[in-house]
Tab-separated table of C-alpha atoms in Angstrom:
chain	number	residue	atom	x	y	z
A	970	MET	CA	26.331	-55.142	2.356
A	971	MET	CA	27.548	-52.555	0.186
A	972	ASN	CA	25.881	-49.441	0.608
A	973	THR	CA	25.501	-47.627	-2.596
A	974	LYS	CA	25.244	-44.092	-3.223
A	975	PRO	CA	21.748	-42.798	-4.817
A	976	PRO	CA	22.242	-41.386	-8.445
A	977	LYS	CA	23.267	-37.894	-8.695
A	978	LEU	CA	20.388	-35.993	-10.247
A	979	ALA	CA	21.181	-33.361	-12.811
A	980	GLU	CA	20.550	-29.874	-12.382
A	981	ALA	CA	18.256	-29.494	-15.681
A	982	SER	CA	16.033	-32.788	-14.378
A	983	LEU	CA	12.408	-32.162	-13.305
A	984	ALA	CA	13.290	-34.767	-10.673
A	985	PHE	CA	16.131	-32.111	-9.318
A	986	ALA	CA	13.794	-29.522	-9.235
A	987	LEU	CA	10.958	-31.050	-7.608
A	988	LEU	CA	13.454	-32.305	-4.751
A	989	LYS	CA	14.827	-28.198	-4.189
A	990	ALA	CA	10.849	-27.046	-4.371
A	991	ALA	CA	9.644	-29.863	-1.631
A	992	ALA	CA	12.740	-28.387	0.181
A	993	VAL	CA	11.380	-24.961	-0.089
A	994	LEU	CA	7.905	-26.045	1.304
A	995	THR	CA	9.190	-27.753	4.266
A	996	ARG	CA	11.292	-25.152	5.001
A	997	VAL	CA	8.353	-22.750	5.281
A	998	LEU	CA	6.056	-25.005	6.934
A	999	ARG	CA	8.437	-26.634	9.414
A	1000	GLU	CA	11.026	-23.465	9.703
A	1001	GLY	CA	8.679	-20.798	9.403
A	1002	ARG	CA	11.069	-19.233	6.385
A	1003	SER	CA	9.472	-16.794	3.879
A	1004	LEU	CA	9.202	-18.128	0.700
A	1005	ASP	CA	11.666	-16.116	-0.984
A	1006	GLN	CA	14.183	-16.984	1.902
A	1007	ALA	CA	13.750	-20.401	1.337
A	1008	ILE	CA	13.946	-20.431	-2.094
A	1009	ALA	CA	17.416	-18.409	-1.613
A	1010	GLN	CA	18.648	-20.736	0.861
A	1011	GLU	CA	17.667	-24.206	-1.334
A	1012	THR	CA	19.133	-22.852	-4.376
A	1013	LYS	CA	22.751	-22.061	-2.917
A	1014	GLY	CA	25.423	-23.478	-5.328
A	1015	VAL	CA	22.677	-24.480	-7.828
A	1016	LYS	CA	24.241	-22.845	-11.349
A	1017	THR	CA	22.077	-23.432	-14.479
A	1018	PRO	CA	19.672	-20.607	-14.699
A	1019	GLN	CA	17.041	-23.222	-16.015
A	1020	ALA	CA	17.373	-25.005	-12.617
A	1021	LEU	CA	17.027	-21.591	-10.719
A	1022	GLY	CA	13.934	-20.962	-13.013
A	1023	ALA	CA	12.428	-24.128	-12.078
A	1024	ILE	CA	12.873	-24.601	-8.484
A	1025	GLN	CA	11.328	-20.495	-8.365
A	1026	ASP	CA	8.272	-21.545	-10.595
A	1027	LEU	CA	7.442	-25.250	-8.940
A	1028	ALA	CA	7.966	-23.529	-5.018
A	1029	TYR	CA	5.436	-21.321	-5.895
A	1030	PHE	CA	3.119	-23.588	-7.662
A	1031	GLY	CA	3.209	-25.744	-4.554
A	1032	MET	CA	2.489	-23.093	-2.340
A	1033	ARG	CA	-0.826	-21.868	-3.984
A	1034	HIS	CA	-2.114	-25.370	-4.430
A	1035	LEU	CA	-0.796	-26.714	-1.057
A	1036	GLY	CA	-3.923	-27.678	0.400
A	1037	GLN	CA	-5.246	-29.928	-2.486
A	1038	GLY	CA	-2.067	-31.746	-2.452
A	1039	GLN	CA	-2.227	-32.047	1.258
A	1040	VAL	CA	-5.172	-33.541	1.314
A	1041	LEU	CA	-4.488	-35.946	-1.410
A	1042	THR	CA	-1.488	-37.179	0.431
A	1043	ARG	CA	-3.529	-37.683	3.372
A	1044	LEU	CA	-6.602	-39.629	1.406
A	1045	ILE	CA	-4.543	-41.824	-0.834
A	1046	SER	CA	-1.628	-42.567	1.490
A	1047	GLY	CA	-3.866	-43.332	4.065
A	1048	LYS	CA	-1.843	-41.749	6.791
A	1049	PRO	CA	-2.045	-38.474	8.585
A	1050	LEU	CA	1.636	-37.991	8.283
A	1051	LEU	CA	3.918	-39.492	6.265
A	1052	SER	CA	8.012	-40.348	7.460
A	1053	PRO	CA	10.255	-38.680	7.027
A	1054	GLU	CA	8.320	-35.387	7.400
A	1055	PRO	CA	9.768	-33.869	4.394
A	1056	LEU	CA	8.077	-36.436	2.563
A	1057	ASN	CA	4.684	-34.874	2.785
A	1058	GLU	CA	5.860	-31.546	1.220
A	1059	LEU	CA	7.379	-33.710	-1.744
A	1060	MET	CA	4.022	-35.811	-2.216
A	1061	ALA	CA	1.913	-32.826	-2.089
A	1062	LEU	CA	3.785	-30.766	-4.742
A	1063	GLY	CA	3.216	-33.906	-6.729
A	1064	PHE	CA	-0.193	-34.196	-6.401
A	1065	GLY	CA	-0.922	-30.776	-7.069
A	1066	LEU	CA	1.262	-31.182	-9.901
A	1067	LEU	CA	-1.392	-33.891	-11.084
A	1068	TRP	CA	-4.248	-31.902	-9.738
A	1069	GLU	CA	-4.829	-30.194	-13.143
A	1070	GLY	CA	-5.942	-32.524	-16.086
A	1071	LYS	CA	-6.869	-30.551	-18.636
A	1072	ASN	CA	-3.531	-27.655	-18.897
A	1073	PRO	CA	-1.258	-29.436	-16.866
A	1074	LYS	CA	2.230	-27.930	-16.271
A	1075	TYR	CA	3.745	-31.512	-16.947
A	1076	PRO	CA	2.099	-34.416	-18.695
A	1077	ALA	CA	1.202	-37.014	-15.987
A	1078	HIS	CA	3.410	-40.016	-16.724
A	1079	THR	CA	6.595	-37.246	-16.400
A	1080	VAL	CA	5.459	-36.278	-13.021
A	1081	VAL	CA	5.377	-39.441	-12.176
A	1082	ASP	CA	8.127	-40.728	-13.208
A	1083	GLN	CA	10.793	-37.740	-12.068
A	1084	MET	CA	8.784	-38.066	-8.656
A	1085	VAL	CA	9.829	-41.762	-8.739
A	1086	TYR	CA	13.346	-40.504	-9.774
A	1087	ALA	CA	13.730	-37.798	-7.128
A	1088	CYS	CA	13.189	-40.429	-4.606
A	1089	THR	CA	15.959	-42.481	-5.947
A	1090	GLY	CA	18.319	-39.564	-5.966
A	1091	SER	CA	17.547	-38.877	-2.668
A	1092	GLU	CA	19.080	-40.430	0.546
A	1093	GLN	CA	16.479	-39.075	2.334
A	1094	PHE	CA	13.252	-40.591	0.258
A	1095	ALA	CA	15.206	-43.574	-1.203
A	1096	ARG	CA	12.856	-45.888	0.581
A	1097	ALA	CA	9.483	-44.025	-0.194
A	1098	LYS	CA	9.850	-44.504	-4.118
A	1099	GLY	CA	7.781	-47.445	-3.917
A	1100	LEU	CA	4.895	-45.538	-2.081
A	1101	ALA	CA	4.901	-42.292	-4.212
A	1102	ASN	CA	4.881	-44.611	-7.635
A	1103	ALA	CA	1.850	-46.082	-5.781
A	1104	CYS	CA	-0.152	-42.943	-4.244
A	1105	LEU	CA	0.607	-41.077	-7.324
A	1106	ARG	CA	-0.780	-43.849	-10.208
A	1107	ASN	CA	-3.438	-44.739	-7.421
A	1108	PHE	CA	-4.515	-41.006	-8.148
A	1109	LEU	CA	-4.352	-41.251	-12.223
A	1110	ARG	CA	-6.426	-44.276	-12.152
A	1111	ASP	CA	-9.305	-42.409	-10.825
A	1112	ALA	CA	-8.460	-38.973	-10.843
A	1113	ASP	CA	-12.134	-37.222	-10.999
A	1114	THR	CA	-13.382	-39.743	-8.252
A	1115	TRP	CA	-10.060	-38.753	-5.906
A	1116	ARG	CA	-10.575	-35.130	-6.806
A	1117	ALA	CA	-14.341	-34.814	-5.948
A	1118	LYS	CA	-13.367	-36.486	-2.445
A	1119	ALA	CA	-10.631	-34.303	-1.497
A	1120	LEU	CA	-12.674	-31.440	-2.705
A	1121	GLU	CA	-14.921	-32.275	0.418
A	1122	ASP	CA	-12.117	-31.047	2.674
A	1123	PRO	CA	-12.099	-27.139	2.682
A	1124	LEU	CA	-8.398	-27.152	2.653
A	1125	ALA	CA	-8.655	-28.446	-0.832
A	1126	GLN	CA	-11.199	-26.037	-2.025
A	1127	HIS	CA	-9.340	-22.925	-1.082
A	1128	ASN	CA	-5.863	-23.841	-1.148
A	1129	LEU	CA	-5.787	-21.787	2.221
A	1130	PRO	CA	-6.054	-22.519	5.993
A	1131	VAL	CA	-9.483	-22.726	6.891
A	1132	TRP	CA	-9.257	-20.302	9.623
A	1133	TRP	CA	-8.012	-17.924	6.934
A	1134	VAL	CA	-10.717	-18.381	4.784
A	1135	GLU	CA	-13.219	-17.766	7.689
A	1136	GLN	CA	-11.712	-14.723	8.537
A	1137	LEU	CA	-12.385	-13.192	4.814
A	1138	LYS	CA	-15.878	-14.343	4.745
A	1139	THR	CA	-16.276	-12.638	8.579
A	1140	GLY	CA	-14.979	-9.413	6.982
A	1141	HIS	CA	-16.202	-9.540	3.672
A	1142	PRO	CA	-19.422	-11.426	3.656
A	1143	ASP	CA	-20.288	-10.532	0.267
A	1144	GLN	CA	-16.696	-10.433	-1.736
A	1145	TRP	CA	-14.683	-13.252	0.062
A	1146	GLN	CA	-14.922	-15.416	-3.116
A	1147	THR	CA	-13.595	-12.506	-5.449
A	1148	LEU	CA	-10.954	-12.271	-3.099
A	1149	LEU	CA	-9.955	-16.034	-2.370
A	1150	ALA	CA	-10.157	-15.992	-6.444
A	1151	GLN	CA	-7.850	-13.215	-6.558
A	1152	ALA	CA	-5.197	-14.943	-3.595
A	1153	GLN	CA	-4.989	-18.056	-6.262
A	1154	SER	CA	-3.905	-16.335	-9.241
A	1155	HIS	CA	-0.837	-14.791	-10.616
A	1156	PRO	CA	0.118	-11.353	-10.177
A	1157	PRO	CA	0.221	-8.592	-12.687
A	1158	LEU	CA	3.024	-7.115	-13.615
A	1159	VAL	CA	2.375	-3.486	-12.967
A	1160	VAL	CA	5.453	-0.531	-13.081
A	1161	ARG	CA	5.122	3.082	-11.937
A	1162	VAL	CA	6.542	5.920	-14.551
A	1163	ASN	CA	8.941	8.000	-12.887
A	1164	SER	CA	7.121	11.350	-13.558
A	1165	ARG	CA	10.169	12.719	-13.627
A	1166	CYS	CA	11.203	11.494	-16.902
A	1167	MET	CA	7.869	11.178	-18.833
A	1168	THR	CA	4.019	9.893	-18.525
A	1169	ALA	CA	2.764	6.383	-18.219
A	1170	GLN	CA	0.932	6.658	-21.530
A	1171	ALA	CA	4.450	7.531	-23.213
A	1172	TYR	CA	5.959	4.565	-21.791
A	1173	VAL	CA	2.787	2.188	-23.024
A	1174	GLU	CA	4.160	3.925	-26.332
A	1175	GLN	CA	7.653	2.553	-25.532
A	1176	LEU	CA	6.699	-0.925	-24.733
A	1177	THR	CA	4.169	-0.631	-27.651
A	1178	ALA	CA	7.343	-0.297	-30.129
A	1179	ALA	CA	9.138	-3.186	-28.173
A	1180	GLY	CA	5.911	-5.593	-28.771
A	1181	MET	CA	4.732	-5.455	-25.206
A	1182	ALA	CA	0.863	-5.175	-24.948
A	1183	ALA	CA	0.414	-2.475	-22.278
A	1184	ALA	CA	-2.271	0.248	-20.592
A	1185	VAL	CA	-2.256	2.304	-18.359
A	1186	ILE	CA	-4.197	1.656	-15.178
A	1187	GLY	CA	-3.465	4.605	-13.058
A	1188	PRO	CA	-2.159	8.433	-12.581
A	1189	GLN	CA	1.731	6.451	-13.051
A	1190	ALA	CA	0.673	2.969	-13.114
A	1191	VAL	CA	1.284	0.556	-16.198
A	1192	TRP	CA	-0.233	-3.048	-16.422
A	1193	ILE	CA	1.779	-5.057	-18.623
A	1194	GLU	CA	-0.050	-8.097	-20.262
A	1195	LYS	CA	2.905	-10.396	-20.210
A	1196	PRO	CA	5.094	-10.653	-17.140
A	1197	VAL	CA	8.734	-10.504	-18.087
A	1198	PRO	CA	12.227	-9.840	-16.270
A	1199	VAL	CA	12.435	-6.527	-14.685
A	1200	SER	CA	15.826	-6.057	-16.695
A	1201	SER	CA	13.787	-6.491	-20.183
A	1202	LEU	CA	11.484	-3.423	-19.237
A	1203	PRO	CA	12.754	-0.367	-21.388
A	1204	GLY	CA	14.024	1.845	-19.164
A	1205	PHE	CA	14.251	-0.167	-15.577
A	1206	GLU	CA	18.212	0.275	-15.634
A	1207	LEU	CA	17.959	3.977	-16.088
A	1208	GLY	CA	15.013	4.578	-12.970
A	1209	HIS	CA	12.834	5.537	-15.338
A	1210	VAL	CA	10.457	2.715	-14.151
A	1211	SER	CA	10.233	0.774	-11.068
A	1212	VAL	CA	7.869	-2.321	-10.413
A	1213	GLN	CA	5.089	-1.321	-7.820
A	1214	ASP	CA	0.857	-2.361	-8.193
A	1215	SER	CA	-1.418	0.190	-8.708
A	1216	ALA	CA	-2.584	0.008	-4.845
A	1217	ALA	CA	0.736	0.826	-3.523
A	1218	GLN	CA	1.287	3.438	-5.968
A	1219	MET	CA	-1.612	5.527	-4.110
A	1220	ALA	CA	0.123	6.032	-0.995
A	1221	ALA	CA	2.894	8.658	-2.546
A	1222	SER	CA	0.237	10.424	-4.215
A	1223	LEU	CA	-2.337	10.619	-0.837
A	1224	LEU	CA	0.558	11.857	1.466
A	1225	ASN	CA	1.375	14.402	-1.648
A	1226	PRO	CA	4.815	15.874	-0.528
A	1227	GLN	CA	5.523	19.282	-1.493
A	1228	ASN	CA	9.399	20.537	-2.174
A	1229	GLY	CA	11.195	21.738	0.829
A	1230	GLN	CA	8.793	19.940	3.487
A	1231	ARG	CA	10.567	17.292	6.168
A	1232	ILE	CA	9.033	13.489	5.613
A	1233	LEU	CA	8.974	10.448	7.312
A	1234	ASP	CA	8.890	6.931	5.646
A	1235	ALA	CA	8.234	5.062	8.652
A	1236	CYS	CA	8.331	1.601	7.878
A	1237	ALA	CA	10.244	2.299	4.310
A	1238	ALA	CA	11.928	-1.380	3.068
A	1239	PRO	CA	12.100	-2.519	0.331
A	1240	GLY	CA	11.251	1.071	-0.793
A	1241	GLY	CA	9.133	1.462	-3.654
A	1242	LYS	CA	6.686	4.142	-1.551
A	1243	THR	CA	10.152	5.741	-0.702
A	1244	GLY	CA	11.303	6.293	-4.740
A	1245	HIS	CA	8.148	7.613	-5.310
A	1246	LEU	CA	8.005	10.009	-2.689
A	1247	LEU	CA	11.103	11.450	-4.360
A	1248	GLU	CA	9.729	11.295	-7.829
A	1249	LEU	CA	7.072	13.559	-6.601
A	1250	ALA	CA	8.866	16.322	-4.648
A	1251	ASP	CA	12.171	17.763	-3.499
A	1252	ILE	CA	12.145	16.706	-0.014
A	1253	ASP	CA	14.160	15.878	2.998
A	1254	LEU	CA	13.188	12.056	3.772
A	1255	VAL	CA	13.511	10.144	6.416
A	1256	ALA	CA	13.354	6.514	6.073
A	1257	LEU	CA	13.421	3.809	8.614
A	1258	ASP	CA	13.044	0.331	8.623
A	1259	SER	CA	14.135	-2.290	11.749
A	1260	SER	CA	16.087	-4.515	9.788
A	1261	PRO	CA	19.744	-3.469	7.994
A	1262	HIS	CA	19.453	-6.272	5.048
A	1263	ARG	CA	15.918	-4.762	4.365
A	1264	LEU	CA	17.488	-1.001	4.350
A	1265	ASP	CA	20.195	-2.369	1.758
A	1266	ARG	CA	17.072	-3.205	-0.818
A	1267	VAL	CA	15.645	0.733	-0.058
A	1268	GLU	CA	19.189	1.691	-0.884
A	1269	ASP	CA	19.304	-0.349	-3.862
A	1270	ASN	CA	16.589	0.894	-5.089
A	1271	ILE	CA	17.190	4.822	-4.568
A	1272	ARG	CA	20.229	4.319	-6.151
A	1273	ARG	CA	18.817	3.328	-9.260
A	1274	ILE	CA	16.742	6.268	-9.577
A	1275	ALA	CA	18.897	8.855	-8.178
A	1276	PRO	CA	19.985	10.082	-11.415
A	1277	THR	CA	16.646	10.926	-12.455
A	1278	LEU	CA	16.406	12.965	-9.386
A	1279	THR	CA	17.794	16.219	-10.547
A	1280	GLY	CA	16.098	18.736	-8.047
A	1281	GLN	CA	17.408	19.342	-4.184
A	1282	TRP	CA	16.319	16.615	-2.085
A	1283	ASN	CA	17.934	14.923	0.630
A	1284	LEU	CA	17.407	11.196	2.244
A	1285	LYS	CA	18.413	9.795	5.636
A	1286	LEU	CA	18.383	6.117	5.920
A	1287	LYS	CA	17.889	4.725	9.690
A	1288	VAL	CA	17.549	1.380	11.496
A	1289	ALA	CA	15.592	1.602	14.189
A	1290	GLN	CA	12.247	0.493	16.001
A	1291	ALA	CA	9.978	3.398	14.518
A	1292	GLU	CA	8.020	3.175	17.740
A	1293	GLN	CA	10.888	3.613	19.763
A	1294	ILE	CA	11.108	7.500	18.657
A	1295	GLU	CA	13.805	7.871	21.207
A	1296	SER	CA	16.262	5.973	19.518
A	1297	TRP	CA	16.121	7.591	15.907
A	1298	TRP	CA	14.030	10.819	16.218
A	1299	ASP	CA	16.065	14.507	16.808
A	1300	GLY	CA	12.930	16.331	17.805
A	1301	VAL	CA	12.288	18.252	14.633
A	1302	PRO	CA	8.711	17.524	13.675
A	1303	PHE	CA	7.555	16.147	10.312
A	1304	ASP	CA	5.255	17.678	7.681
A	1305	GLY	CA	4.170	14.515	6.522
A	1306	ILE	CA	4.234	10.689	7.490
A	1307	LEU	CA	4.042	7.483	5.591
A	1308	ALA	CA	2.766	4.910	8.142
A	1309	ASP	CA	3.188	1.837	6.376
A	1310	VAL	CA	2.500	-0.413	9.424
A	1311	PRO	CA	3.378	-3.980	9.438
A	1312	CYS	CA	0.693	-6.139	9.118
A	1313	THR	CA	-0.709	-9.812	8.253
A	1314	GLY	CA	-0.103	-9.055	4.127
A	1315	SER	CA	-3.721	-10.696	3.618
A	1316	GLY	CA	-4.179	-8.383	0.922
A	1317	VAL	CA	-0.866	-9.720	-0.953
A	1318	VAL	CA	-1.414	-13.306	-1.009
A	1319	ARG	CA	-1.593	-13.640	-4.618
A	1320	ARG	CA	2.304	-11.949	-4.764
A	1321	HIS	CA	3.283	-13.967	-1.553
A	1322	PRO	CA	1.139	-17.227	-1.294
A	1323	ASP	CA	3.022	-18.118	1.768
A	1324	ILE	CA	1.952	-15.392	3.833
A	1325	PRO	CA	-1.475	-17.665	5.052
A	1326	TRP	CA	0.424	-20.767	5.782
A	1327	LEU	CA	3.198	-18.285	8.410
A	1328	ARG	CA	0.382	-16.505	10.043
A	1329	ARG	CA	-1.495	-17.928	13.165
A	1330	PRO	CA	-4.946	-16.793	14.235
A	1331	ASP	CA	-3.440	-14.572	17.166
A	1332	ASP	CA	-1.234	-12.884	14.807
A	1333	ILE	CA	-4.106	-10.350	13.802
A	1334	ALA	CA	-4.375	-9.162	17.671
A	1335	LYS	CA	-0.742	-9.183	17.838
A	1336	LEU	CA	-0.123	-7.353	15.174
A	1337	SER	CA	-3.054	-4.832	15.745
A	1338	ARG	CA	-1.559	-4.196	18.953
A	1339	LEU	CA	1.893	-3.397	17.189
A	1340	GLN	CA	-0.138	-0.983	14.841
A	1341	HIS	CA	-1.907	0.889	17.507
A	1342	LYS	CA	1.757	1.455	19.204
A	1343	LEU	CA	3.506	2.673	15.952
A	1344	LEU	CA	0.917	5.045	15.133
A	1345	ASN	CA	0.530	6.652	19.019
A	1346	ALA	CA	4.434	7.240	18.670
A	1347	LEU	CA	4.470	8.477	15.328
A	1348	TRP	CA	1.395	10.966	15.783
A	1349	SER	CA	3.699	12.896	18.612
A	1350	THR	CA	6.835	13.652	15.927
A	1351	LEU	CA	4.162	15.399	13.234
A	1352	LYS	CA	3.663	18.882	13.276
A	1353	PRO	CA	0.591	20.714	13.729
A	1354	GLY	CA	-1.133	20.920	10.394
A	1355	GLY	CA	0.962	18.047	9.383
A	1356	THR	CA	-0.230	14.511	7.503
A	1357	LEU	CA	0.085	10.964	8.889
A	1358	LEU	CA	-1.085	8.398	6.040
A	1359	LEU	CA	-2.066	5.152	7.540
A	1360	VAL	CA	-1.488	2.058	4.943
A	1361	THR	CA	-1.445	-1.584	5.543
A	1362	CYS	CA	-1.179	-4.200	2.784
A	1363	SER	CA	-4.460	-6.179	4.499
A	1364	ILE	CA	-8.128	-6.528	3.857
A	1365	PHE	CA	-8.862	-7.845	7.457
A	1366	PRO	CA	-10.989	-4.846	9.139
A	1367	GLU	CA	-9.236	-4.876	12.287
A	1368	GLU	CA	-5.739	-4.042	10.195
A	1369	GLY	CA	-7.873	-1.357	8.212
A	1370	PRO	CA	-11.344	0.160	9.116
A	1371	GLN	CA	-11.156	-0.915	12.802
A	1372	LEU	CA	-7.730	0.420	13.151
A	1373	ALA	CA	-8.288	3.934	11.997
A	1374	ALA	CA	-11.269	4.156	13.822
A	1375	ALA	CA	-9.675	3.419	16.959
A	1376	PHE	CA	-6.768	5.889	16.236
A	1377	LEU	CA	-9.464	8.611	15.960
A	1378	ASP	CA	-11.379	7.835	19.094
A	1379	ASN	CA	-7.994	8.115	20.538
A	1380	HIS	CA	-6.690	11.534	19.156
A	1381	PRO	CA	-8.849	14.332	19.391
A	1382	ASP	CA	-6.207	16.428	17.224
A	1383	ALA	CA	-6.612	14.079	14.670
A	1384	LEU	CA	-9.075	15.135	11.361
A	1385	ALA	CA	-9.967	12.462	9.057
A	1386	HIS	CA	-9.448	13.463	5.479
A	1387	ALA	CA	-11.114	11.701	2.392
A	1388	ALA	CA	-8.938	8.262	1.533
A	1389	PRO	CA	-9.738	5.072	-0.449
A	1390	GLY	CA	-10.274	2.846	2.679
A	1391	LEU	CA	-10.250	-0.736	1.236
A	1392	VAL	CA	-8.556	-0.946	-1.835
A	1393	LEU	CA	-10.094	-4.535	-2.938
A	1394	ALA	CA	-9.693	-6.961	-6.201
A	1395	ALA	CA	-13.556	-5.945	-6.963
A	1396	SER	CA	-12.920	-2.387	-7.285
A	1397	SER	CA	-10.606	-3.042	-10.027
A	1398	THR	CA	-8.982	0.139	-11.607
A	1399	GLY	CA	-8.422	-1.512	-14.813
A	1400	GLY	CA	-10.814	-0.441	-16.627
A	1401	ASP	CA	-12.359	-2.718	-18.997
A	1402	ASN	CA	-9.066	-2.776	-21.527
A	1403	ALA	CA	-7.258	-4.292	-18.677
A	1404	GLY	CA	-10.068	-6.592	-16.683
A	1405	PHE	CA	-9.681	-8.858	-13.785
A	1406	ASP	CA	-5.723	-9.167	-14.330
A	1407	ALA	CA	-4.789	-5.831	-13.636
A	1408	SER	CA	-6.911	-5.276	-10.270
A	1409	PRO	CA	-4.845	-4.251	-7.305
A	1410	ASP	CA	-3.484	-5.419	-4.370
A	1411	GLY	CA	-5.463	-5.519	-1.445
A	1412	PHE	CA	-4.613	-2.100	0.663
A	1413	PHE	CA	-6.231	-0.389	3.358
A	1414	TYR	CA	-5.610	3.898	3.495
A	1415	ALA	CA	-6.778	6.649	5.970
A	1416	LYS	CA	-5.209	9.927	5.741
A	1417	PHE	CA	-5.079	11.973	9.008
A	1418	GLU	CA	-4.543	16.085	9.306
A	1419	LYS	CA	-3.091	16.714	12.586
A	1420	SER	CA	-4.894	20.009	14.283
A	1421	PRO	CA	-3.526	23.181	13.353
A	1422	THR	CA	-4.231	24.308	16.906
A	1423	SER	CA	-3.201	21.065	18.765
């Protein structure tokens, strides 16, 4: 009996993109890879821009609709787990695409046809093409009933792990639904205008002249109505603008660096806040990160804006664990410290929909212990009268208000200064002209001064 090889799928086909995107989901869910890492791994050797774009788009879509897809897969197949296990991700992706009946990403018949073709073109899934065809068509025969049944499960209601939703309900009893809606939305494109080059309003005028609708939503923040590749942004390659959410842009301004100061950016990667600090003042800046690869990204970001920094500034990049001060600190105290400490990332789920699926309930406590350790170590490197700015891209109270309160309790020489505290979607800085689409990512800010007499 001859073994026939499955047909080779064309890169331009939806079937090819479905297989690759499902493999991305498998790497995230079963190997613990980040979504971006998984996409990079699965697109090695993919040559056509169309295929690369489709794989990335489907992978992000699949993560955002994963709960619905998983629940429908179990309900309609009648099995808690399909074999081989990666088939569960392919089916979840297919059901996710079929879920929305009014404005689907692809016509339903195209999805079914290409899902079956994807199985046919895969040695791993070849035997599952009949199952895939039957399950998907079963859904389409009575889609409203299947949706209603699936929505009895909280996993399908919110497309997030149940424990994550409960954490939001507990931490934000009045706003959890708004925060869930933001987590499911597409993130806005917001840029930081380099104040050494122009004002935010002047950049809006440039965008308008280029046919791009935009609005000023912060001192240097501009919201662009229709997201575009960064290469299409006027002045991006020249360092005139950088992509950075309006909430993240608060950090450098709150630390308020002054010319000649010695500043520490304790957890610098990917470098957005590092660059902003250098745009605001001529400083001696030390930027740390524990990952050499991530520190390379900081260097790339600074290299792009460096031609605009015409004053006397200095930047030292160091690979180090920030809490292990003996490995990197030269003993000269800092005037200011930006402590953007590691956290769950619960405030940036709309940009990184893989985060809730990669985290576990006990991660909050583990990260909290690390955050306390980091802050205690960094405080010892701050000069009397200096400022430490605590930042997390989290909306969990344990990584925000509770963390700041515990720090104050443990450090009698710390004086709290005015800071935004929790930055949430419901407190949009966009104004009436920008609306919910321009709402900030979720962040927390606390600002401490070391007593001058300490």
